[in-house]
Amino acid sequence: GENVEQHPSTLSVQEGDSAVIKCTYSDSASNYFPWYKQELGKRPQLIIDIRSNVGEKKDQRIAVTLNKTAKHFSLHITETQPEDSAVYFCAAHRYNFNKFYFGSGTKLNVKP
Amino acid sequence: DADVTQTPRNRITKTGKRIMLECSQTKGHDRMYWYRQDPGLGLRLIYYSFDVKDINKGEISDGYSVSRQAQAKFSLSLESAIPNQTALYFCATSDPTLSSYNEQFFGPGTRLTVL
């Protein structure tokens, strides 16, 4: 099966700085990579995703990059704000295998 | 997402008790999932179902069972709860026909404590 590793487990940045969270996966057939944000006491929600036919995707202050050869993908948050503080999960999915494999999560703390 | 609901939201029970967690959705999605979340371990898949007649084991199905009573309802049971099943449990739905590919829509979670 797939194995997704996520680093770091905790990340503390100053407001306005950038934050980068990295994930690696093991199954080269995985082709869809979403990122979820979970605020304290709330449910995970999709914030951005990328498919294997794309190398980078951006949505305002967040972006995701994918390196299929190295089997890793990263979440980039620029100009961080206190409301970005949350736990972020990456995941990998293989079309028609019908299961998501989640990383262990990164707790991001943005200090005002 | 208010369209995926879970009951109860919190439950404290004792070792050996049978517990049922319920999930309902009004999104009309065929696919439903049960995950558990533990600190430092992320979300791990327990069971998933693609329609009423389809039930599949996930990574950590031992000690759990499920029932898909209808398209909109998916229940998770712990036949004999044990302390290491203390966790936050999430139900999720998805519809791969959506343009968002296979986005998981999560319920609010059920915090289960087994004493």
mmCIF file with all atom_site columns, C-alpha atoms in Angstrom:
data_model
loop_
_atom_site.group_PDB
_atom_site.id
_atom_site.type_symbol
_atom_site.label_atom_id
_atom_site.label_alt_id
_atom_site.label_comp_id
_atom_site.label_asym_id
_atom_site.label_entity_id
_atom_site.label_seq_id
_atom_site.pdbx_PDB_ins_code
_atom_site.Cartn_x
_atom_site.Cartn_y
_atom_site.Cartn_z
_atom_site.occupancy
_atom_site.B_iso_or_equiv
_atom_site.pdbx_formal_charge
_atom_site.auth_seq_id
_atom_site.auth_comp_id
_atom_site.auth_asym_id
_atom_site.auth_atom_id
_atom_site.pdbx_PDB_model_num
ATOM 1   C CA . GLY A 1 1   ? 0.000   0.000  0.000   1.00 0.00 ? 1   GLY A CA 1
ATOM 2   C CA . GLU A 1 2   ? 0.859   3.658  -0.048  1.00 0.00 ? 2   GLU A CA 1
ATOM 3   C CA . ASN A 1 3   ? 2.972   5.293  2.651   1.00 0.00 ? 3   ASN A CA 1
ATOM 4   C CA . VAL A 1 4   ? 2.841   9.046  3.102   1.00 0.00 ? 4   VAL A CA 1
ATOM 5   C CA . GLU A 1 5   ? 5.350   10.817 5.317   1.00 0.00 ? 5   GLU A CA 1
ATOM 6   C CA . GLN A 1 6   ? 4.943   14.424 6.344   1.00 0.00 ? 6   GLN A CA 1
ATOM 7   C CA . HIS A 1 7   ? 7.442   16.878 7.827   1.00 0.00 ? 7   HIS A CA 1
ATOM 8   C CA . PRO A 1 8   ? 7.784   18.773 10.015  1.00 0.00 ? 8   PRO A CA 1
ATOM 9   C CA . SER A 1 9   ? 5.335   17.708 12.702  1.00 0.00 ? 9   SER A CA 1
ATOM 10  C CA . THR A 1 10  ? 5.305   21.222 14.136  1.00 0.00 ? 10  THR A CA 1
ATOM 11  C CA . LEU A 1 11  ? 6.221   24.527 12.554  1.00 0.00 ? 11  LEU A CA 1
ATOM 12  C CA . SER A 1 12  ? 6.315   27.930 14.140  1.00 0.00 ? 12  SER A CA 1
ATOM 13  C CA . VAL A 1 13  ? 6.712   31.066 12.023  1.00 0.00 ? 13  VAL A CA 1
ATOM 14  C CA . GLN A 1 14  ? 6.399   34.780 12.496  1.00 0.00 ? 14  GLN A CA 1
ATOM 15  C CA . GLU A 1 15  ? 3.424   36.498 10.924  1.00 0.00 ? 15  GLU A CA 1
ATOM 16  C CA . GLY A 1 16  ? 4.303   37.538 7.396   1.00 0.00 ? 16  GLY A CA 1
ATOM 17  C CA . ASP A 1 17  ? 6.915   34.833 6.908   1.00 0.00 ? 17  ASP A CA 1
ATOM 18  C CA . SER A 1 18  ? 6.503   31.844 4.604   1.00 0.00 ? 18  SER A CA 1
ATOM 19  C CA . ALA A 1 19  ? 5.799   28.286 5.698   1.00 0.00 ? 19  ALA A CA 1
ATOM 20  C CA . VAL A 1 20  ? 6.627   25.113 3.822   1.00 0.00 ? 20  VAL A CA 1
ATOM 21  C CA . ILE A 1 21  ? 5.349   21.629 4.624   1.00 0.00 ? 21  ILE A CA 1
ATOM 22  C CA . LYS A 1 22  ? 6.693   18.609 2.796   1.00 0.00 ? 22  LYS A CA 1
ATOM 23  C CA . CYS A 1 23  ? 5.313   15.162 2.064   1.00 0.00 ? 23  CYS A CA 1
ATOM 24  C CA . THR A 1 24  ? 6.730   12.104 0.380   1.00 0.00 ? 24  THR A CA 1
ATOM 25  C CA . TYR A 1 25  ? 4.824   9.130  -0.967  1.00 0.00 ? 25  TYR A CA 1
ATOM 26  C CA . SER A 1 26  ? 5.836   5.638  -1.932  1.00 0.00 ? 26  SER A CA 1
ATOM 27  C CA . ASP A 1 27  ? 3.394   4.508  -4.626  1.00 0.00 ? 27  ASP A CA 1
ATOM 28  C CA . SER A 1 28  ? 4.435   5.924  -7.976  1.00 0.00 ? 28  SER A CA 1
ATOM 29  C CA . ALA A 1 29  ? 0.895   5.258  -9.264  1.00 0.00 ? 29  ALA A CA 1
ATOM 30  C CA . SER A 1 30  ? -0.636  7.811  -6.882  1.00 0.00 ? 30  SER A CA 1
ATOM 31  C CA . ASN A 1 31  ? -1.956  10.649 -8.982  1.00 0.00 ? 31  ASN A CA 1
ATOM 32  C CA . TYR A 1 32  ? -3.914  13.016 -6.787  1.00 0.00 ? 32  TYR A CA 1
ATOM 33  C CA . PHE A 1 33  ? -2.542  14.942 -3.831  1.00 0.00 ? 33  PHE A CA 1
ATOM 34  C CA . PRO A 1 34  ? -4.855  17.065 -1.689  1.00 0.00 ? 34  PRO A CA 1
ATOM 35  C CA . TRP A 1 35  ? -4.037  19.213 1.312   1.00 0.00 ? 35  TRP A CA 1
ATOM 36  C CA . TYR A 1 36  ? -6.454  19.603 4.200   1.00 0.00 ? 36  TYR A CA 1
ATOM 37  C CA . LYS A 1 37  ? -6.510  22.214 6.930   1.00 0.00 ? 37  LYS A CA 1
ATOM 38  C CA . GLN A 1 38  ? -7.931  21.422 10.339  1.00 0.00 ? 38  GLN A CA 1
ATOM 39  C CA . GLU A 1 39  ? -8.506  24.301 12.704  1.00 0.00 ? 39  GLU A CA 1
ATOM 40  C CA . LEU A 1 40  ? -8.640  23.569 16.401  1.00 0.00 ? 40  LEU A CA 1
ATOM 41  C CA . GLY A 1 41  ? -11.747 21.596 17.270  1.00 0.00 ? 41  GLY A CA 1
ATOM 42  C CA . LYS A 1 42  ? -13.009 21.571 13.707  1.00 0.00 ? 42  LYS A CA 1
ATOM 43  C CA . ARG A 1 43  ? -13.183 19.157 10.827  1.00 0.00 ? 43  ARG A CA 1
ATOM 44  C CA . PRO A 1 44  ? -10.522 18.893 8.101   1.00 0.00 ? 44  PRO A CA 1
ATOM 45  C CA . GLN A 1 45  ? -11.303 20.900 4.988   1.00 0.00 ? 45  GLN A CA 1
ATOM 46  C CA . LEU A 1 46  ? -9.708  20.801 1.574   1.00 0.00 ? 46  LEU A CA 1
ATOM 47  C CA . ILE A 1 47  ? -7.631  23.884 0.818   1.00 0.00 ? 47  ILE A CA 1
ATOM 48  C CA . ILE A 1 48  ? -5.794  22.946 -2.344  1.00 0.00 ? 48  ILE A CA 1
ATOM 49  C CA . ASP A 1 49  ? -5.029  19.889 -4.432  1.00 0.00 ? 49  ASP A CA 1
ATOM 50  C CA . ILE A 1 50  ? -2.870  18.880 -7.354  1.00 0.00 ? 50  ILE A CA 1
ATOM 51  C CA . ARG A 1 51  ? -3.011  16.129 -9.918  1.00 0.00 ? 51  ARG A CA 1
ATOM 52  C CA . SER A 1 52  ? -0.006  14.265 -11.224 1.00 0.00 ? 52  SER A CA 1
ATOM 53  C CA . ASN A 1 53  ? -0.149  15.895 -14.643 1.00 0.00 ? 53  ASN A CA 1
ATOM 54  C CA . VAL A 1 54  ? 0.595   19.279 -13.078 1.00 0.00 ? 54  VAL A CA 1
ATOM 55  C CA . GLY A 1 55  ? 3.806   20.433 -11.411 1.00 0.00 ? 55  GLY A CA 1
ATOM 56  C CA . GLU A 1 56  ? 2.508   23.423 -9.507  1.00 0.00 ? 56  GLU A CA 1
ATOM 57  C CA . LYS A 1 57  ? -0.779  24.998 -8.529  1.00 0.00 ? 57  LYS A CA 1
ATOM 58  C CA . LYS A 1 58  ? -1.399  28.276 -6.788  1.00 0.00 ? 58  LYS A CA 1
ATOM 59  C CA . ASP A 1 59  ? -4.393  29.817 -5.063  1.00 0.00 ? 59  ASP A CA 1
ATOM 60  C CA . GLN A 1 60  ? -3.740  33.248 -3.613  1.00 0.00 ? 60  GLN A CA 1
ATOM 61  C CA . ARG A 1 61  ? -1.286  32.783 -0.729  1.00 0.00 ? 61  ARG A CA 1
ATOM 62  C CA . ILE A 1 62  ? -1.082  29.011 -0.926  1.00 0.00 ? 62  ILE A CA 1
ATOM 63  C CA . ALA A 1 63  ? 0.632   26.871 -3.506  1.00 0.00 ? 63  ALA A CA 1
ATOM 64  C CA . VAL A 1 64  ? 1.445   23.228 -3.946  1.00 0.00 ? 64  VAL A CA 1
ATOM 65  C CA . THR A 1 65  ? 4.324   21.759 -5.905  1.00 0.00 ? 65  THR A CA 1
ATOM 66  C CA . LEU A 1 66  ? 4.732   18.181 -7.054  1.00 0.00 ? 66  LEU A CA 1
ATOM 67  C CA . ASN A 1 67  ? 7.870   16.326 -8.059  1.00 0.00 ? 67  ASN A CA 1
ATOM 68  C CA . LYS A 1 68  ? 6.733   12.997 -9.493  1.00 0.00 ? 68  LYS A CA 1
ATOM 69  C CA . THR A 1 69  ? 10.244  11.718 -10.069 1.00 0.00 ? 69  THR A CA 1
ATOM 70  C CA . ALA A 1 70  ? 11.232  12.227 -6.465  1.00 0.00 ? 70  ALA A CA 1
ATOM 71  C CA . LYS A 1 71  ? 7.737   11.384 -5.223  1.00 0.00 ? 71  LYS A CA 1
ATOM 72  C CA . HIS A 1 72  ? 7.331   14.378 -3.046  1.00 0.00 ? 72  HIS A CA 1
ATOM 73  C CA . PHE A 1 73  ? 4.994   17.333 -2.866  1.00 0.00 ? 73  PHE A CA 1
ATOM 74  C CA . SER A 1 74  ? 4.957   20.455 -0.774  1.00 0.00 ? 74  SER A CA 1
ATOM 75  C CA . LEU A 1 75  ? 2.561   23.079 0.533   1.00 0.00 ? 75  LEU A CA 1
ATOM 76  C CA . HIS A 1 76  ? 3.765   26.666 0.516   1.00 0.00 ? 76  HIS A CA 1
ATOM 77  C CA . ILE A 1 77  ? 2.009   29.410 2.437   1.00 0.00 ? 77  ILE A CA 1
ATOM 78  C CA . THR A 1 78  ? 3.258   32.946 1.888   1.00 0.00 ? 78  THR A CA 1
ATOM 79  C CA . GLU A 1 79  ? 2.619   36.034 4.004   1.00 0.00 ? 79  GLU A CA 1
ATOM 80  C CA . THR A 1 80  ? 1.331   33.892 6.834   1.00 0.00 ? 80  THR A CA 1
ATOM 81  C CA . GLN A 1 81  ? -1.388  35.239 9.092   1.00 0.00 ? 81  GLN A CA 1
ATOM 82  C CA . PRO A 1 82  ? -2.528  34.121 12.554  1.00 0.00 ? 82  PRO A CA 1
ATOM 83  C CA . GLU A 1 83  ? -5.619  32.541 11.021  1.00 0.00 ? 83  GLU A CA 1
ATOM 84  C CA . ASP A 1 84  ? -3.325  30.172 9.132   1.00 0.00 ? 84  ASP A CA 1
ATOM 85  C CA . SER A 1 85  ? -2.572  28.503 12.461  1.00 0.00 ? 85  SER A CA 1
ATOM 86  C CA . ALA A 1 86  ? -3.957  24.974 12.209  1.00 0.00 ? 86  ALA A CA 1
ATOM 87  C CA . VAL A 1 87  ? -2.983  21.386 11.545  1.00 0.00 ? 87  VAL A CA 1
ATOM 88  C CA . TYR A 1 88  ? -2.314  20.627 7.894   1.00 0.00 ? 88  TYR A CA 1
ATOM 89  C CA . PHE A 1 89  ? -2.579  17.167 6.378   1.00 0.00 ? 89  PHE A CA 1
ATOM 90  C CA . CYS A 1 90  ? -1.300  15.985 3.048   1.00 0.00 ? 90  CYS A CA 1
ATOM 91  C CA . ALA A 1 91  ? -2.730  12.931 1.336   1.00 0.00 ? 91  ALA A CA 1
ATOM 92  C CA . ALA A 1 92  ? -2.102  10.715 -1.652  1.00 0.00 ? 92  ALA A CA 1
ATOM 93  C CA . HIS A 1 93  ? -4.695  8.958  -3.750  1.00 0.00 ? 93  HIS A CA 1
ATOM 94  C CA . ARG A 1 94  ? -4.559  6.560  -6.641  1.00 0.00 ? 94  ARG A CA 1
ATOM 95  C CA . TYR A 1 95  ? -7.358  6.792  -9.121  1.00 0.00 ? 95  TYR A CA 1
ATOM 96  C CA . ASN A 1 96  ? -9.790  3.880  -8.803  1.00 0.00 ? 96  ASN A CA 1
ATOM 97  C CA . PHE A 1 97  ? -8.032  2.534  -5.730  1.00 0.00 ? 97  PHE A CA 1
ATOM 98  C CA . ASN A 1 98  ? -10.583 4.491  -3.811  1.00 0.00 ? 98  ASN A CA 1
ATOM 99  C CA . LYS A 1 99  ? -8.544  5.191  -0.702  1.00 0.00 ? 99  LYS A CA 1
ATOM 100 C CA . PHE A 1 100 ? -6.708  8.181  0.627   1.00 0.00 ? 100 PHE A CA 1
ATOM 101 C CA . TYR A 1 101 ? -3.516  7.853  2.594   1.00 0.00 ? 101 TYR A CA 1
ATOM 102 C CA . PHE A 1 102 ? -2.942  10.763 4.907   1.00 0.00 ? 102 PHE A CA 1
ATOM 103 C CA . GLY A 1 103 ? 0.264   12.136 6.325   1.00 0.00 ? 103 GLY A CA 1
ATOM 104 C CA . SER A 1 104 ? 0.626   12.466 10.075  1.00 0.00 ? 104 SER A CA 1
ATOM 105 C CA . GLY A 1 105 ? -0.082  16.193 10.077  1.00 0.00 ? 105 GLY A CA 1
ATOM 106 C CA . THR A 1 106 ? 1.841   19.419 10.679  1.00 0.00 ? 106 THR A CA 1
ATOM 107 C CA . LYS A 1 107 ? 0.813   21.809 13.401  1.00 0.00 ? 107 LYS A CA 1
ATOM 108 C CA . LEU A 1 108 ? 1.495   25.318 12.122  1.00 0.00 ? 108 LEU A CA 1
ATOM 109 C CA . ASN A 1 109 ? 1.662   28.153 14.606  1.00 0.00 ? 109 ASN A CA 1
ATOM 110 C CA . VAL A 1 110 ? 1.813   31.685 13.220  1.00 0.00 ? 110 VAL A CA 1
ATOM 111 C CA . LYS A 1 111 ? 2.977   34.108 15.855  1.00 0.00 ? 111 LYS A CA 1
ATOM 112 C CA . PRO A 1 112 ? 1.598   37.640 15.636  1.00 0.00 ? 112 PRO A CA 1
ATOM 113 C CA . ASP B 2 1   ? -19.811 21.033 6.335   1.00 0.00 ? 1   ASP B CA 1
ATOM 114 C CA . ALA B 2 2   ? -23.328 21.010 7.718   1.00 0.00 ? 2   ALA B CA 1
ATOM 115 C CA . ASP B 2 3   ? -24.331 18.381 5.153   1.00 0.00 ? 3   ASP B CA 1
ATOM 116 C CA . VAL B 2 4   ? -22.402 15.647 6.956   1.00 0.00 ? 4   VAL B CA 1
ATOM 117 C CA . THR B 2 5   ? -23.477 15.066 10.537  1.00 0.00 ? 5   THR B CA 1
ATOM 118 C CA . GLN B 2 6   ? -22.269 12.711 13.237  1.00 0.00 ? 6   GLN B CA 1
ATOM 119 C CA . THR B 2 7   ? -23.870 11.544 16.450  1.00 0.00 ? 7   THR B CA 1
ATOM 120 C CA . PRO B 2 8   ? -22.929 11.577 19.202  1.00 0.00 ? 8   PRO B CA 1
ATOM 121 C CA . ARG B 2 9   ? -20.357 14.358 19.225  1.00 0.00 ? 9   ARG B CA 1
ATOM 122 C CA . ASN B 2 10  ? -18.813 13.168 22.463  1.00 0.00 ? 10  ASN B CA 1
ATOM 123 C CA . ARG B 2 11  ? -19.043 9.841  24.223  1.00 0.00 ? 11  ARG B CA 1
ATOM 124 C CA . ILE B 2 12  ? -17.433 8.375  27.274  1.00 0.00 ? 12  ILE B CA 1
ATOM 125 C CA . THR B 2 13  ? -17.820 4.660  27.767  1.00 0.00 ? 13  THR B CA 1
ATOM 126 C CA . LYS B 2 14  ? -16.287 1.755  29.633  1.00 0.00 ? 14  LYS B CA 1
ATOM 127 C CA . THR B 2 15  ? -14.126 -1.104 28.445  1.00 0.00 ? 15  THR B CA 1
ATOM 128 C CA . GLY B 2 16  ? -16.187 -3.931 26.997  1.00 0.00 ? 16  GLY B CA 1
ATOM 129 C CA . LYS B 2 17  ? -19.221 -1.851 26.084  1.00 0.00 ? 17  LYS B CA 1
ATOM 130 C CA . ARG B 2 18  ? -20.712 -1.849 22.606  1.00 0.00 ? 18  ARG B CA 1
ATOM 131 C CA . ILE B 2 19  ? -20.751 1.554  20.977  1.00 0.00 ? 19  ILE B CA 1
ATOM 132 C CA . MET B 2 20  ? -22.283 2.798  17.742  1.00 0.00 ? 20  MET B CA 1
ATOM 133 C CA . LEU B 2 21  ? -21.285 6.014  16.026  1.00 0.00 ? 21  LEU B CA 1
ATOM 134 C CA . GLU B 2 22  ? -23.633 7.296  13.376  1.00 0.00 ? 22  GLU B CA 1
ATOM 135 C CA . CYS B 2 23  ? -23.068 9.354  10.285  1.00 0.00 ? 23  CYS B CA 1
ATOM 136 C CA . SER B 2 24  ? -25.681 10.929 8.039   1.00 0.00 ? 24  SER B CA 1
ATOM 137 C CA . GLN B 2 25  ? -25.265 13.015 4.921   1.00 0.00 ? 25  GLN B CA 1
ATOM 138 C CA . THR B 2 26  ? -27.549 15.055 2.720   1.00 0.00 ? 26  THR B CA 1
ATOM 139 C CA . LYS B 2 27  ? -24.994 15.589 -0.040  1.00 0.00 ? 27  LYS B CA 1
ATOM 140 C CA . GLY B 2 28  ? -26.245 12.670 -2.112  1.00 0.00 ? 28  GLY B CA 1
ATOM 141 C CA . HIS B 2 29  ? -22.758 11.170 -2.272  1.00 0.00 ? 29  HIS B CA 1
ATOM 142 C CA . ASP B 2 30  ? -22.375 7.445  -2.795  1.00 0.00 ? 30  ASP B CA 1
ATOM 143 C CA . ARG B 2 31  ? -18.980 7.119  -1.111  1.00 0.00 ? 31  ARG B CA 1
ATOM 144 C CA . MET B 2 32  ? -18.688 7.199  2.653   1.00 0.00 ? 32  MET B CA 1
ATOM 145 C CA . TYR B 2 33  ? -15.704 6.652  4.935   1.00 0.00 ? 33  TYR B CA 1
ATOM 146 C CA . TRP B 2 34  ? -14.815 6.265  8.581   1.00 0.00 ? 34  TRP B CA 1
ATOM 147 C CA . TYR B 2 35  ? -11.461 7.551  9.865   1.00 0.00 ? 35  TYR B CA 1
ATOM 148 C CA . ARG B 2 36  ? -9.898  7.805  13.259  1.00 0.00 ? 36  ARG B CA 1
ATOM 149 C CA . GLN B 2 37  ? -7.538  10.564 14.245  1.00 0.00 ? 37  GLN B CA 1
ATOM 150 C CA . ASP B 2 38  ? -4.856  10.166 16.857  1.00 0.00 ? 38  ASP B CA 1
ATOM 151 C CA . PRO B 2 39  ? -2.235  12.760 17.787  1.00 0.00 ? 39  PRO B CA 1
ATOM 152 C CA . GLY B 2 40  ? 0.842   12.368 15.609  1.00 0.00 ? 40  GLY B CA 1
ATOM 153 C CA . LEU B 2 41  ? -0.755  9.702  13.440  1.00 0.00 ? 41  LEU B CA 1
ATOM 154 C CA . GLY B 2 42  ? -2.968  11.718 11.173  1.00 0.00 ? 42  GLY B CA 1
ATOM 155 C CA . LEU B 2 43  ? -6.138  10.236 9.762   1.00 0.00 ? 43  LEU B CA 1
ATOM 156 C CA . ARG B 2 44  ? -6.324  6.497  9.324   1.00 0.00 ? 44  ARG B CA 1
ATOM 157 C CA . LEU B 2 45  ? -9.024  4.773  7.331   1.00 0.00 ? 45  LEU B CA 1
ATOM 158 C CA . ILE B 2 46  ? -11.153 2.230  9.192   1.00 0.00 ? 46  ILE B CA 1
ATOM 159 C CA . TYR B 2 47  ? -13.817 1.286  6.639   1.00 0.00 ? 47  TYR B CA 1
ATOM 160 C CA . TYR B 2 48  ? -15.273 2.693  3.467   1.00 0.00 ? 48  TYR B CA 1
ATOM 161 C CA . SER B 2 49  ? -18.348 2.066  1.359   1.00 0.00 ? 49  SER B CA 1
ATOM 162 C CA . PHE B 2 50  ? -19.185 2.993  -2.202  1.00 0.00 ? 50  PHE B CA 1
ATOM 163 C CA . ASP B 2 51  ? -22.831 2.085  -2.054  1.00 0.00 ? 51  ASP B CA 1
ATOM 164 C CA . VAL B 2 52  ? -25.303 0.260  0.156   1.00 0.00 ? 52  VAL B CA 1
ATOM 165 C CA . LYS B 2 53  ? -24.053 -3.155 -0.902  1.00 0.00 ? 53  LYS B CA 1
ATOM 166 C CA . ASP B 2 54  ? -20.381 -2.313 -0.818  1.00 0.00 ? 54  ASP B CA 1
ATOM 167 C CA . ILE B 2 55  ? -18.271 -2.434 2.356   1.00 0.00 ? 55  ILE B CA 1
ATOM 168 C CA . ASN B 2 56  ? -14.483 -2.434 2.388   1.00 0.00 ? 56  ASN B CA 1
ATOM 169 C CA . LYS B 2 57  ? -11.865 -2.627 5.102   1.00 0.00 ? 57  LYS B CA 1
ATOM 170 C CA . GLY B 2 58  ? -9.373  0.145  5.507   1.00 0.00 ? 58  GLY B CA 1
ATOM 171 C CA . GLU B 2 59  ? -5.986  0.206  7.220   1.00 0.00 ? 59  GLU B CA 1
ATOM 172 C CA . ILE B 2 60  ? -7.198  -0.423 10.762  1.00 0.00 ? 60  ILE B CA 1
ATOM 173 C CA . SER B 2 61  ? -10.501 -2.319 10.673  1.00 0.00 ? 61  SER B CA 1
ATOM 174 C CA . ASP B 2 62  ? -9.771  -4.761 13.506  1.00 0.00 ? 62  ASP B CA 1
ATOM 175 C CA . GLY B 2 63  ? -12.151 -4.217 16.414  1.00 0.00 ? 63  GLY B CA 1
ATOM 176 C CA . TYR B 2 64  ? -14.622 -2.271 14.292  1.00 0.00 ? 64  TYR B CA 1
ATOM 177 C CA . SER B 2 65  ? -17.600 -3.074 12.107  1.00 0.00 ? 65  SER B CA 1
ATOM 178 C CA . VAL B 2 66  ? -19.815 -0.933 9.912   1.00 0.00 ? 66  VAL B CA 1
ATOM 179 C CA . SER B 2 67  ? -23.279 -0.868 8.467   1.00 0.00 ? 67  SER B CA 1
ATOM 180 C CA . ARG B 2 68  ? -24.465 1.068  5.428   1.00 0.00 ? 68  ARG B CA 1
ATOM 181 C CA . GLN B 2 69  ? -28.173 1.280  6.127   1.00 0.00 ? 69  GLN B CA 1
ATOM 182 C CA . ALA B 2 70  ? -28.929 3.606  3.237   1.00 0.00 ? 70  ALA B CA 1
ATOM 183 C CA . GLN B 2 71  ? -27.081 5.837  0.823   1.00 0.00 ? 71  GLN B CA 1
ATOM 184 C CA . ALA B 2 72  ? -27.218 8.586  3.419   1.00 0.00 ? 72  ALA B CA 1
ATOM 185 C CA . LYS B 2 73  ? -26.278 6.611  6.524   1.00 0.00 ? 73  LYS B CA 1
ATOM 186 C CA . PHE B 2 74  ? -23.086 4.851  7.539   1.00 0.00 ? 74  PHE B CA 1
ATOM 187 C CA . SER B 2 75  ? -22.608 3.575  11.091  1.00 0.00 ? 75  SER B CA 1
ATOM 188 C CA . LEU B 2 76  ? -19.451 2.489  12.846  1.00 0.00 ? 76  LEU B CA 1
ATOM 189 C CA . SER B 2 77  ? -19.630 -0.008 15.715  1.00 0.00 ? 77  SER B CA 1
ATOM 190 C CA . LEU B 2 78  ? -17.155 -0.993 18.362  1.00 0.00 ? 78  LEU B CA 1
ATOM 191 C CA . GLU B 2 79  ? -18.377 -4.388 19.528  1.00 0.00 ? 79  GLU B CA 1
ATOM 192 C CA . SER B 2 80  ? -16.324 -4.401 22.702  1.00 0.00 ? 80  SER B CA 1
ATOM 193 C CA . ALA B 2 81  ? -14.605 -1.084 23.275  1.00 0.00 ? 81  ALA B CA 1
ATOM 194 C CA . ILE B 2 82  ? -11.057 -0.983 24.604  1.00 0.00 ? 82  ILE B CA 1
ATOM 195 C CA . PRO B 2 83  ? -9.028  2.009  25.866  1.00 0.00 ? 83  PRO B CA 1
ATOM 196 C CA . ASN B 2 84  ? -6.771  2.218  22.813  1.00 0.00 ? 84  ASN B CA 1
ATOM 197 C CA . GLN B 2 85  ? -9.860  2.981  20.729  1.00 0.00 ? 85  GLN B CA 1
ATOM 198 C CA . THR B 2 86  ? -9.998  6.334  22.452  1.00 0.00 ? 86  THR B CA 1
ATOM 199 C CA . ALA B 2 87  ? -9.722  8.769  19.557  1.00 0.00 ? 87  ALA B CA 1
ATOM 200 C CA . LEU B 2 88  ? -11.466 11.344 17.429  1.00 0.00 ? 88  LEU B CA 1
ATOM 201 C CA . TYR B 2 89  ? -13.578 9.665  14.754  1.00 0.00 ? 89  TYR B CA 1
ATOM 202 C CA . PHE B 2 90  ? -14.513 11.316 11.481  1.00 0.00 ? 90  PHE B CA 1
ATOM 203 C CA . CYS B 2 91  ? -17.022 10.297 8.884   1.00 0.00 ? 91  CYS B CA 1
ATOM 204 C CA . ALA B 2 92  ? -16.460 11.579 5.355   1.00 0.00 ? 92  ALA B CA 1
ATOM 205 C CA . THR B 2 93  ? -18.198 11.483 2.000   1.00 0.00 ? 93  THR B CA 1
ATOM 206 C CA . SER B 2 94  ? -17.027 12.000 -1.538  1.00 0.00 ? 94  SER B CA 1
ATOM 207 C CA . ASP B 2 95  ? -18.300 12.055 -5.081  1.00 0.00 ? 95  ASP B CA 1
ATOM 208 C CA . PRO B 2 96  ? -15.650 11.433 -7.737  1.00 0.00 ? 96  PRO B CA 1
ATOM 209 C CA . THR B 2 97  ? -17.897 12.803 -10.445 1.00 0.00 ? 97  THR B CA 1
ATOM 210 C CA . LEU B 2 98  ? -17.398 16.274 -9.011  1.00 0.00 ? 98  LEU B CA 1
ATOM 211 C CA . SER B 2 99  ? -14.859 18.544 -10.629 1.00 0.00 ? 99  SER B CA 1
ATOM 212 C CA . SER B 2 100 ? -12.977 18.541 -7.352  1.00 0.00 ? 100 SER B CA 1
ATOM 213 C CA . TYR B 2 101 ? -12.056 15.015 -8.184  1.00 0.00 ? 101 TYR B CA 1
ATOM 214 C CA . ASN B 2 102 ? -12.443 13.071 -4.977  1.00 0.00 ? 102 ASN B CA 1
ATOM 215 C CA . GLU B 2 103 ? -12.583 15.689 -2.253  1.00 0.00 ? 103 GLU B CA 1
ATOM 216 C CA . GLN B 2 104 ? -13.439 14.285 1.136   1.00 0.00 ? 104 GLN B CA 1
ATOM 217 C CA . PHE B 2 105 ? -16.188 16.152 2.972   1.00 0.00 ? 105 PHE B CA 1
ATOM 218 C CA . PHE B 2 106 ? -15.776 15.517 6.655   1.00 0.00 ? 106 PHE B CA 1
ATOM 219 C CA . GLY B 2 107 ? -18.328 15.447 9.413   1.00 0.00 ? 107 GLY B CA 1
ATOM 220 C CA . PRO B 2 108 ? -17.725 17.364 12.662  1.00 0.00 ? 108 PRO B CA 1
ATOM 221 C CA . GLY B 2 109 ? -16.158 14.379 14.418  1.00 0.00 ? 109 GLY B CA 1
ATOM 222 C CA . THR B 2 110 ? -17.026 12.231 17.425  1.00 0.00 ? 110 THR B CA 1
ATOM 223 C CA . ARG B 2 111 ? -14.689 12.270 20.382  1.00 0.00 ? 111 ARG B CA 1
ATOM 224 C CA . LEU B 2 112 ? -14.763 8.840  21.978  1.00 0.00 ? 112 LEU B CA 1
ATOM 225 C CA . THR B 2 113 ? -13.160 8.045  25.316  1.00 0.00 ? 113 THR B CA 1
ATOM 226 C CA . VAL B 2 114 ? -12.967 4.452  26.525  1.00 0.00 ? 114 VAL B CA 1
ATOM 227 C CA . LEU B 2 115 ? -12.184 4.125  30.213  1.00 0.00 ? 115 LEU B CA 1
#
